[in-house]
Short mmCIF file of C-alpha atoms in Angstrom, two decimals:
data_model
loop_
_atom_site.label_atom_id
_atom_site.label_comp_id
_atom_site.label_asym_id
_atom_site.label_seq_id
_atom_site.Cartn_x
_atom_site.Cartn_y
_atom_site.Cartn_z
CA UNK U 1 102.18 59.56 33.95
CA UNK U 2 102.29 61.13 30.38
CA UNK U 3 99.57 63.72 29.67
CA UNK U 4 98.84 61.89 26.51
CA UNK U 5 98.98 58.29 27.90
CA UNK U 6 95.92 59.99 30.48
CA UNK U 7 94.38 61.53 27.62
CA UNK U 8 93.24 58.72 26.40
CA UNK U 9 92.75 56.67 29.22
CA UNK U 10 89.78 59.37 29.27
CA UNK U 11 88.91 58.91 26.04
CA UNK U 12 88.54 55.61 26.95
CA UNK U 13 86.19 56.47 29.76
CA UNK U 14 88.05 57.32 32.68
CA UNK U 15 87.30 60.02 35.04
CA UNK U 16 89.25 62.19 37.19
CA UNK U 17 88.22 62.57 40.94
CA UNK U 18 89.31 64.13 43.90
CA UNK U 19 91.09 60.97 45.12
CA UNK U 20 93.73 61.54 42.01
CA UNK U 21 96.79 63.13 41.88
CA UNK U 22 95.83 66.23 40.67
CA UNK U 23 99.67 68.09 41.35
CA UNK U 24 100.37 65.83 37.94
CA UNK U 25 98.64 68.66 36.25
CA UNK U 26 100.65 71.28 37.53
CA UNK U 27 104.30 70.40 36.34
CA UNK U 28 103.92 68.23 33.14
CA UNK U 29 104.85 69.47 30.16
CA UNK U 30 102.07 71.90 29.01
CA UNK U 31 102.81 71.07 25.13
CA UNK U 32 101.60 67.50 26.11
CA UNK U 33 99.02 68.60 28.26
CA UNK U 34 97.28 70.91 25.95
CA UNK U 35 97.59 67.92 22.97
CA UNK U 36 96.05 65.44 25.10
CA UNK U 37 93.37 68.40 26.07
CA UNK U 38 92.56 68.50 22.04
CA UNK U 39 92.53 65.04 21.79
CA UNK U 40 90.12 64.85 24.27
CA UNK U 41 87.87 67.75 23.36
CA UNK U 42 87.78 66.04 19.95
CA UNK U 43 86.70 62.94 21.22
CA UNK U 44 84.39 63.87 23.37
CA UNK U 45 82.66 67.46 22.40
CA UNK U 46 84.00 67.35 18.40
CA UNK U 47 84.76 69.68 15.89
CA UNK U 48 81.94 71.81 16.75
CA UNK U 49 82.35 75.30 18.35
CA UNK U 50 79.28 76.64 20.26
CA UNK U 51 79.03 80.36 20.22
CA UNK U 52 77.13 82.28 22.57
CA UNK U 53 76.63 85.98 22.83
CA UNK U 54 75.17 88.88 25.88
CA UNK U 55 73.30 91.14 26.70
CA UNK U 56 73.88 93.51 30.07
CA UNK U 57 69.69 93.90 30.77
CA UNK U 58 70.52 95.54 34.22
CA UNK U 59 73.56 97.54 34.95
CA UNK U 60 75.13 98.76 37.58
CA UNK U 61 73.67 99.06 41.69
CA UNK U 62 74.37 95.84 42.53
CA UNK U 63 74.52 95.10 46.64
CA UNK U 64 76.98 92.02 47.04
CA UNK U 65 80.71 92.68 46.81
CA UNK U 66 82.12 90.50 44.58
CA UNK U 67 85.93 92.14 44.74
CA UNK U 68 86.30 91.84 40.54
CA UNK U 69 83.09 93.49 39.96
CA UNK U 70 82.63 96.70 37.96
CA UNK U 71 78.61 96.33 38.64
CA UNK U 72 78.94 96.13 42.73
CA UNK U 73 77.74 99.52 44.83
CA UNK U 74 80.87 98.83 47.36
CA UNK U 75 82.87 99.83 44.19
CA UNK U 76 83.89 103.08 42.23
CA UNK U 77 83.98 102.42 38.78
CA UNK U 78 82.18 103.96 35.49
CA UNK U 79 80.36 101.39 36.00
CA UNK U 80 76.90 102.23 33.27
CA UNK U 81 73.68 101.95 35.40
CA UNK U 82 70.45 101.60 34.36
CA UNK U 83 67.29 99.56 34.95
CA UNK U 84 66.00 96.42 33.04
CA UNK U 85 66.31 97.22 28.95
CA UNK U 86 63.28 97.74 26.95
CA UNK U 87 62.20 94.90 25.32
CA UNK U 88 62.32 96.27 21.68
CA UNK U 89 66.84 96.57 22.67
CA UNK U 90 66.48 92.73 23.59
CA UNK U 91 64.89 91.79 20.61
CA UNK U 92 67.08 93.96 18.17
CA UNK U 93 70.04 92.31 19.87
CA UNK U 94 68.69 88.64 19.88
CA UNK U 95 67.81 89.14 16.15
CA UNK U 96 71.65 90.52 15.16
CA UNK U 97 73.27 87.78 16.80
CA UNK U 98 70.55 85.40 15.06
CA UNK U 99 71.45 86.78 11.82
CA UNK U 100 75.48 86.17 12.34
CA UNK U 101 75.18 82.95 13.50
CA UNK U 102 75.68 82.64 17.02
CA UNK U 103 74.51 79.55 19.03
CA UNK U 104 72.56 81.01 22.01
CA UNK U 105 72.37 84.24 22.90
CA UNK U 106 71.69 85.60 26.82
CA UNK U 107 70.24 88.40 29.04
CA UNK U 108 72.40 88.71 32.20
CA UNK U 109 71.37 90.80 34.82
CA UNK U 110 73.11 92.65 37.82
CA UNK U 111 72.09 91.83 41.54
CA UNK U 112 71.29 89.22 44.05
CA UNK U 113 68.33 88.13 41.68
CA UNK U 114 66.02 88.94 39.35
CA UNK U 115 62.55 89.99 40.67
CA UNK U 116 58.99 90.96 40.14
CA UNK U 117 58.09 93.88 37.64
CA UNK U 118 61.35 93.34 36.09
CA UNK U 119 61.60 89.00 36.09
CA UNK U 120 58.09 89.37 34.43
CA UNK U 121 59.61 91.56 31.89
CA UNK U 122 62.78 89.70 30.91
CA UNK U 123 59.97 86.57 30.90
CA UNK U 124 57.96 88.63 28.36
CA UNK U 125 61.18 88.82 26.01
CA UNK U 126 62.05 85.75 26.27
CA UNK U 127 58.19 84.76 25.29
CA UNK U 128 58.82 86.75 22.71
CA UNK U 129 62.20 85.70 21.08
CA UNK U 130 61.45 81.86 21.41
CA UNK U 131 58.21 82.43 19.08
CA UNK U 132 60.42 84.94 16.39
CA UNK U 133 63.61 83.43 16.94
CA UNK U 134 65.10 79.85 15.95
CA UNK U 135 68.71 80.69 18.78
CA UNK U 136 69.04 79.18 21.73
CA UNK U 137 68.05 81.31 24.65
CA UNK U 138 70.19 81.84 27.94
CA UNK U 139 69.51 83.13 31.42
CA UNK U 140 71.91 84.53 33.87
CA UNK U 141 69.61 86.33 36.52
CA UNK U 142 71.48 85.38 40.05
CA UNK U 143 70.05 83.32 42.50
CA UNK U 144 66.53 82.44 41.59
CA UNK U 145 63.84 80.39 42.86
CA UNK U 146 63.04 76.79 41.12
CA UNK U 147 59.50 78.45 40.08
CA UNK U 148 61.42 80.93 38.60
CA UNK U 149 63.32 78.73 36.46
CA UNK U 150 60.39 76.79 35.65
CA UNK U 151 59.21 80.05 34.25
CA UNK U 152 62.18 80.55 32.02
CA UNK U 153 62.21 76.67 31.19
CA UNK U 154 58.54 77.39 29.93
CA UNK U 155 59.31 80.75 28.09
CA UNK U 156 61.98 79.13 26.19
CA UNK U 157 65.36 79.51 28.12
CA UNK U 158 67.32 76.22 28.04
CA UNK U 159 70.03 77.03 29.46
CA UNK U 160 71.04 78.86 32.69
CA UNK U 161 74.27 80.45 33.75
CA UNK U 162 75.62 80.87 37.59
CA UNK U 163 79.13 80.87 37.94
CA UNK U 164 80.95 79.44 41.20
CA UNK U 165 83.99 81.99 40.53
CA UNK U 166 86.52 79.96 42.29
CA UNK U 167 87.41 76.66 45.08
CA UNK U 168 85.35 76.85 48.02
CA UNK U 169 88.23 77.37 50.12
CA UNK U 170 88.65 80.67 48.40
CA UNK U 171 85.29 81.81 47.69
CA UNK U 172 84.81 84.25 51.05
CA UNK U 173 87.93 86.03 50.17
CA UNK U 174 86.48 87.13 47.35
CA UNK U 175 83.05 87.50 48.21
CA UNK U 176 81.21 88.11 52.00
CA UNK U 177 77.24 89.15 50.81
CA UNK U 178 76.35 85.54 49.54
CA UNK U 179 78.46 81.87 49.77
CA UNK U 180 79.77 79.50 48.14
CA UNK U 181 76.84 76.85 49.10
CA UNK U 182 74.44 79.19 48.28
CA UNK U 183 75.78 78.71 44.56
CA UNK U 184 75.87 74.99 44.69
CA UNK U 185 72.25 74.64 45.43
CA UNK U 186 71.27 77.71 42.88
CA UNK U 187 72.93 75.18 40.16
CA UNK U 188 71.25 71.79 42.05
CA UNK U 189 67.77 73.89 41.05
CA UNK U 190 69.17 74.54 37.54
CA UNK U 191 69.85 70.76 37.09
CA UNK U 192 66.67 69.42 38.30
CA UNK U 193 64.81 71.75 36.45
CA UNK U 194 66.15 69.92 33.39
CA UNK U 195 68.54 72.78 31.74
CA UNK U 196 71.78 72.99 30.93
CA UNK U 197 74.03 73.90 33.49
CA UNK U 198 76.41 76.89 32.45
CA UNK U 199 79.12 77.28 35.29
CA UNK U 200 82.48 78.47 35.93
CA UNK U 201 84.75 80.74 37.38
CA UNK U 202 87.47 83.81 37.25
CA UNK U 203 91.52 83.08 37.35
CA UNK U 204 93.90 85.28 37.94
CA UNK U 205 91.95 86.30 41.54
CA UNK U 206 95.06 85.39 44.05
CA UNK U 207 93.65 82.10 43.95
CA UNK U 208 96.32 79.25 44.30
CA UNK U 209 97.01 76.42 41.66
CA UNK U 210 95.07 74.52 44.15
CA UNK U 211 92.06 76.39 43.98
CA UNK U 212 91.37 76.35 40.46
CA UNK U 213 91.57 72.71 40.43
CA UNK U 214 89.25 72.41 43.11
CA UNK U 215 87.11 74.47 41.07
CA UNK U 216 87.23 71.70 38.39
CA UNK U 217 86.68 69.08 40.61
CA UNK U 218 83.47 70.86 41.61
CA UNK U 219 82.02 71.36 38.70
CA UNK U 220 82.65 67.58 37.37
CA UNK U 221 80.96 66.73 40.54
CA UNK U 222 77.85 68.85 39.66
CA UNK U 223 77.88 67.71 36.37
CA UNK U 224 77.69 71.03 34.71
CA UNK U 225 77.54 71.33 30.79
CA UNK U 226 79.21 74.65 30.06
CA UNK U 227 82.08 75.78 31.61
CA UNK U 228 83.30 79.31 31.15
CA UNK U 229 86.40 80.37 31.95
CA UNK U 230 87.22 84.14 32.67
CA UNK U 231 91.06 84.93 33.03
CA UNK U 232 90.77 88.40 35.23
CA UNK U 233 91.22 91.44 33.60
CA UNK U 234 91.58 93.93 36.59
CA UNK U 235 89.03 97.11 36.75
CA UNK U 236 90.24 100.47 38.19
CA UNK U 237 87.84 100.67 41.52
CA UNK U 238 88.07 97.28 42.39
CA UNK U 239 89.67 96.02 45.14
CA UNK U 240 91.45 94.04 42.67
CA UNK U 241 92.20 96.44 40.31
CA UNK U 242 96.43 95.94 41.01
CA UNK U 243 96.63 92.40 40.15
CA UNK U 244 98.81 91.48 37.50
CA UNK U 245 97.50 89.93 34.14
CA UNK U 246 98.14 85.97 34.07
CA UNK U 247 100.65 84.90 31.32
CA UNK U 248 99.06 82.92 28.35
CA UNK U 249 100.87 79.46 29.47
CA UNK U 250 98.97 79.81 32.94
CA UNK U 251 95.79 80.35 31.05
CA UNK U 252 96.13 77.58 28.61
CA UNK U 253 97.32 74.93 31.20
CA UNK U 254 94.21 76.12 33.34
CA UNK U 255 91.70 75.55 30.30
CA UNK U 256 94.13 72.23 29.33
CA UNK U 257 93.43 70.41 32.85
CA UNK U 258 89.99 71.60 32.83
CA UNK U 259 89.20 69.61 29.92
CA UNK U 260 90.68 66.40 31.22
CA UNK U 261 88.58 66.97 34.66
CA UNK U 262 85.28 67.92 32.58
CA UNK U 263 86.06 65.81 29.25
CA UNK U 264 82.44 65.62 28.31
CA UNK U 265 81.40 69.91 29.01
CA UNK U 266 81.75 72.68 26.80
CA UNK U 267 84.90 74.52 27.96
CA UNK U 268 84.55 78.28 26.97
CA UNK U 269 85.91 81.30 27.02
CA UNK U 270 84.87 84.37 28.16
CA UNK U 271 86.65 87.56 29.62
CA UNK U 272 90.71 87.80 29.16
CA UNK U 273 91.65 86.41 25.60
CA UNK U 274 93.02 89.57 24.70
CA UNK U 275 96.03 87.86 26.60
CA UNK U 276 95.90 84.76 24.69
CA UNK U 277 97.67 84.33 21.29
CA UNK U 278 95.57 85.74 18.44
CA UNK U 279 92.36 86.05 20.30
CA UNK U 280 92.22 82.67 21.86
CA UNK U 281 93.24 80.13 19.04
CA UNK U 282 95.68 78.66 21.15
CA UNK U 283 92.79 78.24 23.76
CA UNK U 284 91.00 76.17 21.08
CA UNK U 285 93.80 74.00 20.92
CA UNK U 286 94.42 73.60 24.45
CA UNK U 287 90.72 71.59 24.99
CA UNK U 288 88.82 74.74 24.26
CA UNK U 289 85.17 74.03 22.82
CA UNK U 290 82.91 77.09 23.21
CA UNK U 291 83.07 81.10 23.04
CA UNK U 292 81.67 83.89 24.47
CA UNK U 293 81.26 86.28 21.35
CA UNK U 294 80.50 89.65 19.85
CA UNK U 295 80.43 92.71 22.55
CA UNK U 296 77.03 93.49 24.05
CA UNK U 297 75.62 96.34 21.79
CA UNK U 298 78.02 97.55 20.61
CA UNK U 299 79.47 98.43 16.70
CA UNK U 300 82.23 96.33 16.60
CA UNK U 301 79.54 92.75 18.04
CA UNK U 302 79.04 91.97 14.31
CA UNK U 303 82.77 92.43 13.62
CA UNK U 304 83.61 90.39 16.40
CA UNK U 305 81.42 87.56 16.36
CA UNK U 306 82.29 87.80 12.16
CA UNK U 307 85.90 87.82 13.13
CA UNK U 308 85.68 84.70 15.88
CA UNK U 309 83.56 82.45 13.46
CA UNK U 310 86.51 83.06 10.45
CA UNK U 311 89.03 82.39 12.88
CA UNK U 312 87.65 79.44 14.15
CA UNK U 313 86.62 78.14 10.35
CA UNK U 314 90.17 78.57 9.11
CA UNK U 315 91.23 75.93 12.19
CA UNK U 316 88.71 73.37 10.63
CA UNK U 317 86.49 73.84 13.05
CA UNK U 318 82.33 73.82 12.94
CA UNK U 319 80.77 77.60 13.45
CA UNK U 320 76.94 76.50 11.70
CA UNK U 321 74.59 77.12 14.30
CA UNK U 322 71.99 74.15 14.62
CA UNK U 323 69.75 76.39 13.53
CA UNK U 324 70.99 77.00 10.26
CA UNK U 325 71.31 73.19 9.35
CA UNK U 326 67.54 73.25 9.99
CA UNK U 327 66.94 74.96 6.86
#
């Protein structure tokens, strides 16, 4: 079949399953495939690019051994470590991304899960931003309990993120302190509890072709709104740390069939578009919808997010927060 032919068979409303052909993907042309991906993405998401920035509220310590991780204990990085931020950081950070027109912004915190003193305190901020802030709020605390996310629901949060990482066949070689399942039903909670369901993965892992479109086939199935999509970018003191950087055609065919398998989600990127083509724009050609922007607290976030939101304007494409149309 021709990728554009399929493109707009799922325009049209067709849906890709696990019962497809899904090798199809893997050896047509990728010019084709990443059109039909843009046709698709314009179809279905639009012209409008949601941004969404972080902040690293606990560093560092963290017990499971996720073999990418800078953050784990197993590891030896420079990993920074400290406890859970100060509020007043939160809020200066929420307020900056506010003010360059990002569409959500997000605390993300190392560990299993967030807990006690610390849960109540990232509950306070979010309290907090939701009544002096008009941006979308994020969560991505690890495996919490549906009260919990109740809790965040109420305080404002709208959105949580839990990534999957990679296919369930893969999933214990890269991590042994928590499974695969144990993710699934973290996200089941997420759904039920009425948010939108942020959810992805890492390529570039030693995963197989294979794998990563089992990984897309799992998150249709889940019916998850926000996919991001993190090409590796190997740490010194992980056990991955020698893996070699995927090429930009491997990354944009990966976000290209992702798109036809999730037509309807926000495909984003997140870590590794320093490999792609100026920053990414051929990502947002390939079916690309969303970003991860700016760089935690750093000076150059306002450059960043300034620099991502020209780029993406000069393509035609929407950067105006909801937020700002309010007004």
């Amino acid at each position: 079949m021709n990728p554009l032919t399929l493109a707009q068979e799922i325009i049209d409303g067709r849906r890709i399953t696990r019962e497809d052909d899904l090798s199809f993907f893997l050896t047509c042309d990728l010019d084709e495939l990443c059109e039909g991906a843009n046709r698709i993405r314009k179809a279905c998401i639009g012209d409008k690019v949601d941004l969404c920035s972080i902040i690293n509220g606990r560093s560092g310590r963290c017990p499971e051994d996720c073999k990418y991780c800078a953050q784990s204990a197993h590891h030896h990085t420079s990993c920074e470590v400290y406890d859970f931020l100060p509020e007043e950081k939160i809020l200066e950070a929420c307020k900056m991304n506010e003010s360059e027109g990002v569409d959500r912004f997000s605390i993300v915190t190392a560990g299993k899960a967030l807990t006690g003193k610390e849960f109540d305190q990232a509950i306070h901020a979010y309290e907090t931003m939701h009544k002096e802030y008009k941006i979308d709020l994020c969560a991505s605390m690890g495996f919490i309990s549906a009260e919990q996310l109740h809790r965040l629901h109420e305080a404002g949060v709208t959105s949580y993120h839990h990534n999957i990482e990679t296919s369930r066949r893969n999933f214990p070689n890269i991590c042994t302190t928590h499974t695969y399942d144990m993710k699934i039903e973290t996200l089941k909670k997420v759904k039920a509890e009425g948010m939108c369901a942020c959810s992805g993965g890492i390529i570039g892992m030693g995963e197989t072709w294979e794998d990563r479109l089992d990984m897309a086939i799992s998150l249709a199935e889940l019916g998850i709104d926000s996919i991001p999509i993190n090409a590796l970018m190997p740490i010194p003191g992980t056990p991955l740390e020698h893996l070699p950087e995927l090429s930009e055609p491997d990354i944009l065919r990966t976000i290209a069939f992702f798109r036809y398998i999730n037509p309807e989600a926000n495909i984003r990127l997140a870590a590794g578009r320093a490999l792609l083509n100026n920053d990414g724009e051929t990502a947002f050609k390939a079916g690309a919808s969303a970003s991860i922007t700016g760089n935690m607290l750093t000076t150059v976030a306002c450059a960043t997010i300034r620099s991502d939101r020209k780029m993406l304007a000069d393509m035609g494409r929407d950067v105006t927060p909801e937020y700002w149309k309010e007004v």
